[in-house]
Coordinates of C-alpha atoms and ligand atoms in Angstrom, one line a residue:
X1 CA 80.1 -4.0 50.5
X2 CA 77.1 -1.8 51.5
X3 CA 73.3 -2.2 51.9
X4 CA 71.2 -0.4 49.3
X5 CA 67.4 -0.2 49.3
X6 CA 66.8 1.5 46.0
X7 CA 68.5 3.1 43.0
X8 CA 66.3 5.7 41.2
X9 CA 67.2 6.8 37.8
X10 CA 66.2 10.1 36.1
X11 CA 65.6 11.8 39.4
X12 CA 65.0 15.5 39.1
X13 CA 64.4 16.5 42.7
X14 CA 67.7 15.5 44.4
X15 CA 70.1 18.2 43.2
X16 CA 70.8 19.8 39.8
X17 CA 70.0 18.3 36.5
X18 CA 69.1 14.7 35.9
X19 CA 70.4 12.4 38.6
X20 CA 70.7 8.9 39.8
X21 CA 69.7 8.6 43.4
X22 CA 71.2 5.8 45.4
X23 CA 69.5 5.0 48.7
X24 CA 71.6 3.6 51.5
X25 CA 69.9 1.7 54.2
X26 CA 69.9 2.6 57.9
X27 CA 69.1 5.9 59.7
X28 CA 69.9 7.0 63.3
X29 CA 66.8 9.1 63.4
X30 CA 63.2 8.1 63.6
X31 CA 61.3 11.1 62.2
X32 CA 57.6 10.7 62.6
X33 CA 56.8 11.8 59.1
X34 CA 59.6 9.8 57.4
X35 CA 58.7 9.2 53.7
X36 CA 61.2 6.4 53.3
X37 CA 60.5 4.3 56.4
X38 CA 61.9 1.2 54.6
X39 CA 65.3 3.0 54.9
X40 CA 65.4 3.3 58.7
X41 CA 66.4 -0.2 59.7
X42 CA 70.1 -1.0 58.9
X43 CA 69.1 -4.6 58.2
X44 CA 67.4 -6.0 55.2
X45 CA 63.7 -6.7 55.9
X46 CA 60.6 -8.2 54.4
X47 CA 57.8 -5.9 53.3
X48 CA 54.2 -6.9 52.6
X49 CA 51.6 -5.0 50.5
X50 CA 48.0 -5.4 51.7
X51 CA 46.8 -3.9 48.4
X52 CA 48.4 -6.5 46.3
X53 CA 47.8 -9.5 48.6
X54 CA 45.0 -11.9 47.6
X55 CA 45.1 -13.7 50.9
X56 CA 45.9 -17.1 49.3
X57 CA 48.3 -17.9 52.2
X58 CA 50.7 -19.6 49.9
X59 CA 53.5 -17.7 51.6
X60 CA 52.5 -18.9 55.1
X61 CA 52.4 -22.5 54.0
X62 CA 55.8 -22.2 52.2
X63 CA 57.7 -20.6 55.0
X64 CA 59.8 -23.3 56.7
X65 CA 60.5 -20.9 59.7
X66 CA 56.9 -20.4 60.5
X67 CA 57.5 -16.7 60.4
X68 CA 54.3 -15.7 58.7
X69 CA 50.8 -15.6 60.3
X70 CA 47.6 -14.0 59.3
X71 CA 45.3 -12.3 61.7
X72 CA 42.6 -9.7 61.0
X73 CA 43.4 -9.9 57.3
X74 CA 46.9 -8.7 58.0
X75 CA 50.1 -10.7 57.5
X76 CA 52.4 -10.6 60.5
X77 CA 56.1 -11.2 59.9
X78 CA 58.1 -12.5 62.8
X79 CA 61.4 -10.7 62.3
X80 CA 63.1 -12.9 64.9
X81 CA 62.5 -16.1 63.0
X82 CA 62.5 -14.8 59.4
X83 CA 65.9 -15.5 57.8
X84 CA 65.1 -13.6 54.6
X85 CA 65.4 -16.8 52.5
X86 CA 62.9 -15.2 50.0
X87 CA 60.9 -18.4 49.5
X88 CA 57.7 -16.5 50.3
X89 CA 58.7 -13.7 47.9
X90 CA 59.2 -16.3 45.1
X91 CA 56.0 -18.2 45.7
X92 CA 53.7 -15.2 46.1
X93 CA 51.5 -15.0 42.9
X94 CA 50.8 -11.3 43.3
X95 CA 54.2 -9.8 44.1
X96 CA 52.9 -8.7 47.5
X97 CA 56.1 -9.5 49.3
X98 CA 59.5 -7.9 48.8
X99 CA 62.8 -7.9 50.6
X100 CA 64.0 -4.4 51.1
X101 CA 67.8 -4.0 51.2
X102 CA 70.4 -5.5 48.9
X103 CA 74.1 -5.9 49.5
X104 CA 76.1 -4.4 46.7
X105 CA 79.8 -3.7 46.1
X106 CA 81.1 -0.3 45.1
X107 CA 81.8 -1.7 41.7
X108 CA 78.2 -2.9 41.3
X109 CA 76.8 0.4 42.3
X110 CA 79.1 2.3 40.0
X111 CA 78.1 0.1 37.1
X112 CA 74.5 1.2 37.7
X113 CA 75.5 4.8 37.9
X114 CA 77.6 4.6 34.7
X115 CA 74.5 3.7 32.7
X116 CA 73.3 7.3 33.0
X117 CA 76.5 9.2 32.4
X118 CA 75.1 10.7 29.1
X119 CA 72.2 12.2 31.0
X120 CA 74.5 13.8 33.6
X121 CA 76.6 15.3 30.9
X122 CA 73.7 16.8 29.0
X123 CA 71.8 18.1 32.0
X124 CA 74.6 19.0 34.4
X125 CA 73.3 16.3 36.7
X126 CA 75.1 13.6 38.6
X127 CA 74.6 11.2 41.5
X128 CA 72.9 11.8 44.8
X129 CA 73.5 9.5 47.8
X130 CA 70.5 9.4 50.0
X131 CA 68.8 7.1 52.5
X132 CA 68.0 6.4 55.2
X133 CA 71.1 8.3 56.3
X134 CA 74.0 7.6 53.9
X135 CA 76.6 8.6 56.6
X136 CA 75.5 5.4 58.5
X137 CA 77.7 3.5 56.0
X138 CA 80.7 5.9 56.0
X139 CA 83.4 3.8 54.4
X140 CA 81.1 2.5 51.7
X141 CA 79.8 6.0 51.0
X142 CA 83.4 7.4 50.9
X143 CA 84.5 4.8 48.3
X144 CA 81.4 5.5 46.2
X145 CA 81.9 9.2 46.2
X146 CA 85.6 8.8 45.4
X147 CA 84.9 6.5 42.5
X148 CA 82.3 9.0 41.1
X149 CA 84.7 11.9 41.4
X150 CA 87.4 9.9 39.6
X151 CA 85.1 9.7 36.7
X152 CA 84.2 13.4 36.9
X153 CA 80.6 12.8 38.0
X154 CA 78.9 15.5 40.1
X155 CA 78.1 14.2 43.6
X156 CA 75.5 15.2 46.1
X157 CA 74.9 13.8 49.6
X158 CA 71.4 14.1 51.1
X159 CA 71.9 13.9 54.8
X160 CA 70.4 14.6 58.2
X161 CA 73.8 15.7 59.4
X162 CA 73.5 13.4 62.4
X163 CA 77.0 12.0 62.3
X164 CA 80.4 12.7 63.6
X165 CA 81.9 15.8 62.2
X166 CA 85.0 13.9 61.2
X167 CA 83.0 11.6 59.0
X168 CA 81.1 14.4 57.5
X169 CA 84.2 16.4 56.6
X170 CA 86.0 13.3 55.3
X171 CA 83.3 12.5 52.8
X172 CA 83.1 16.3 52.0
X173 CA 86.4 15.9 50.1
X174 CA 84.5 14.1 47.4
X175 CA 81.1 15.8 47.7
X176 CA 80.2 18.7 45.5
X177 CA 76.9 19.5 47.2
X178 CA 75.3 18.7 50.5
X179 CA 71.5 18.5 50.7
X180 CA 71.3 19.1 54.4
X181 CA 68.1 18.5 56.4
X182 CA 67.3 20.9 59.2
X183 CA 64.0 19.4 60.4
X184 CA 63.1 21.3 63.5
X185 CA 64.9 24.2 65.1
X186 CA 63.3 23.8 68.5
X187 CA 65.4 21.1 70.2
X188 CA 62.7 19.8 72.5
X189 CA 60.4 19.2 69.5
X190 CA 63.3 17.8 67.5
X191 CA 63.9 15.2 70.2
X192 CA 60.2 14.4 70.5
X193 CA 59.7 14.0 66.7
X194 CA 63.0 12.5 65.5
X195 CA 64.3 10.7 68.6
X196 CA 67.5 12.8 68.9
X197 CA 68.7 16.3 69.8
X198 CA 69.5 18.7 66.9
X199 CA 72.7 20.0 68.6
X200 CA 75.0 17.9 66.6
X201 CA 73.1 18.6 63.3
X202 CA 73.3 22.4 63.8
X203 CA 77.0 22.1 64.8
X204 CA 77.8 20.1 61.7
X205 CA 76.0 22.6 59.5
X206 CA 78.3 25.3 60.8
X207 CA 81.4 23.1 60.2
X208 CA 80.4 22.4 56.6
X209 CA 79.8 26.0 55.9
X210 CA 83.1 27.0 57.6
X211 CA 84.8 24.4 55.4
X212 CA 83.4 26.2 52.3
X213 CA 81.2 23.3 51.1
X214 CA 78.2 24.1 49.0
X215 CA 75.1 23.4 51.0
X216 CA 71.4 23.6 50.4
X217 CA 69.3 23.3 53.6
X218 CA 66.3 21.1 53.2
X219 CA 63.4 22.0 55.5
X220 CA 60.5 19.5 55.6
X221 CA 57.4 21.6 56.4
X222 CA 55.3 19.4 58.7
X223 CA 51.9 20.9 59.9
X224 CA 51.7 21.0 63.7
X225 CA 55.4 20.1 64.1
X226 CA 57.6 22.9 62.7
X227 CA 55.3 25.2 60.8
X228 CA 54.8 27.9 63.5
X229 CA 55.8 31.4 62.5
X230 CA 58.3 31.7 65.3
X231 CA 60.0 28.4 64.5
X232 CA 60.4 29.2 60.9
X233 CA 61.8 32.6 61.7
X234 CA 64.3 31.1 64.1
X235 CA 65.3 28.4 61.6
X236 CA 65.8 31.1 58.9
X237 CA 67.9 33.2 61.2
X238 CA 70.1 30.3 62.2
X239 CA 70.7 29.2 58.6
X240 CA 71.5 32.7 57.6
X241 CA 73.9 33.2 60.5
X242 CA 76.0 30.2 59.4
X243 CA 76.3 31.7 56.0
X244 CA 74.2 29.1 54.1
X245 CA 72.2 30.9 51.4
X246 CA 69.8 28.4 50.0
X247 CA 66.8 26.7 51.6
X248 CA 64.6 24.1 49.9
X249 CA 61.1 23.7 51.6
X250 CA 59.8 20.2 51.3
X251 CA 56.1 20.3 52.1
X252 CA 54.9 17.1 53.9
X253 CA 53.2 14.5 51.7
X254 CA 51.7 11.2 52.4
X255 CA 54.0 8.9 50.5
X256 CA 55.4 7.3 53.6
X257 CA 52.0 6.2 55.0
X258 CA 51.5 3.1 52.9
X259 CA 55.1 2.0 53.2
X260 CA 54.9 2.3 57.0
X261 CA 51.8 0.2 57.0
X262 CA 53.6 -2.5 54.9
X263 CA 56.3 -2.6 57.5
X264 CA 53.8 -3.1 60.3
X265 CA 54.6 0.4 61.7
X266 CA 52.0 3.0 62.9
X267 CA 52.2 5.8 60.3
X268 CA 52.2 9.4 61.3
X269 CA 49.2 11.1 59.6
X270 CA 48.4 14.8 58.9
X271 CA 47.2 16.8 56.0
X272 CA 49.8 18.3 53.7
X273 CA 50.3 22.1 54.4
X274 CA 48.1 24.4 52.3
X275 CA 49.5 26.5 49.5
X276 CA 49.0 29.6 51.7
X277 CA 51.0 28.0 54.5
X278 CA 53.9 27.1 52.2
X279 CA 53.9 30.5 50.6
X280 CA 54.0 32.2 54.0
X281 CA 56.9 29.9 55.2
X282 CA 58.8 30.8 52.0
X283 CA 58.2 34.5 52.6
X284 CA 59.4 34.3 56.2
X285 CA 62.6 32.5 55.2
X286 CA 63.2 35.0 52.4
X287 CA 62.9 37.8 55.0
X288 CA 66.1 36.2 56.6
X289 CA 67.9 36.9 53.3
X290 CA 67.7 33.3 52.0
X291 CA 67.1 32.1 48.5
X292 CA 64.1 29.8 48.9
X293 CA 62.7 27.1 46.6
X294 CA 59.7 24.8 47.2
X295 CA 59.7 21.1 46.4
X296 CA 62.7 18.8 45.8
Ligands
SF4_301 S1 61.7 -14.7 53.8 FE1 61.8 -17.0 54.2 S2 61.9 -17.1 56.4 FE2 61.2 -15.0 56.0 S3 59.0 -15.1 56.0 FE3 59.6 -15.5 53.9 S4 59.8 -17.7 53.7 FE4 59.8 -17.3 55.9
SF4_302 S1 51.4 -15.5 48.9 FE1 51.3 -13.3 48.4 S2 49.2 -13.0 47.8 FE2 49.3 -15.0 48.9 S3 48.8 -14.5 51.0 FE3 51.0 -14.4 50.8 S4 51.5 -12.3 50.4 FE4 49.3 -12.6 50.0

């Protein structure tokens, strides 16, 4: 049994062809710019949409735990008393409340994946396991990957690489492609912006490459964090030195802001990088001998 927070069908940005992307809940990092903040907590949680809410307070009156209160037009959810009974979700007339995170068995997830087999065959696509950080649920992920490979389905794992090397190499046995985030090459800035050192991440990238696994490095380009010429050059040189050939630049976008607000978090805000900045980052990485694409 594992905790899933979304399954997206017909995804075209998470590896080759048409794919089904399965999002596993829980992440050991806390990247400021996270575009899936609902995937960070490894527990299920209640999310409220201010835009949809009509402030009828039906939810507050229905909650037997007294977990909901309104102040300044915002709904506050007491996570200590909320037992995720979903009563408020059911009574809300405008679908402004949602429980994020659903327990599913391997068989249930595979059933969802199987619905799209025809698209995988025609487009040379497959399944991508993402998150959160899918390696946070290593046994569940391993069983899912194994079940996919037994059916001949192409598998990709979208990971931050922040996990034990043993776990990473074990799931590598059933992983055709790693989409591997290298967020910030400067360790001090990495710690400040993700909450952890990048030492393990860089070490694991070397291990995967040494093991002959196919890897595409994903580099989120975040203005003011990792878009300096020197940082990009150092990142390119490192990736090149460990014999990984492909880098995918993911320019920052604002998709995570609204979701963070709905989770009562303070969202990180900056403007997306300009076209000129993205082009210049691409050129700098290409100078390191890398094959660089932009966008997922
Ligand atoms: S899920 Fe249940 S306990 Fe939690 S806030 Fe809603 S009604 Fe209250
Ligand atoms: S029941 Fe729904 S619409 Fe009404 S106050 Fe609660 S969240 Fe808002």
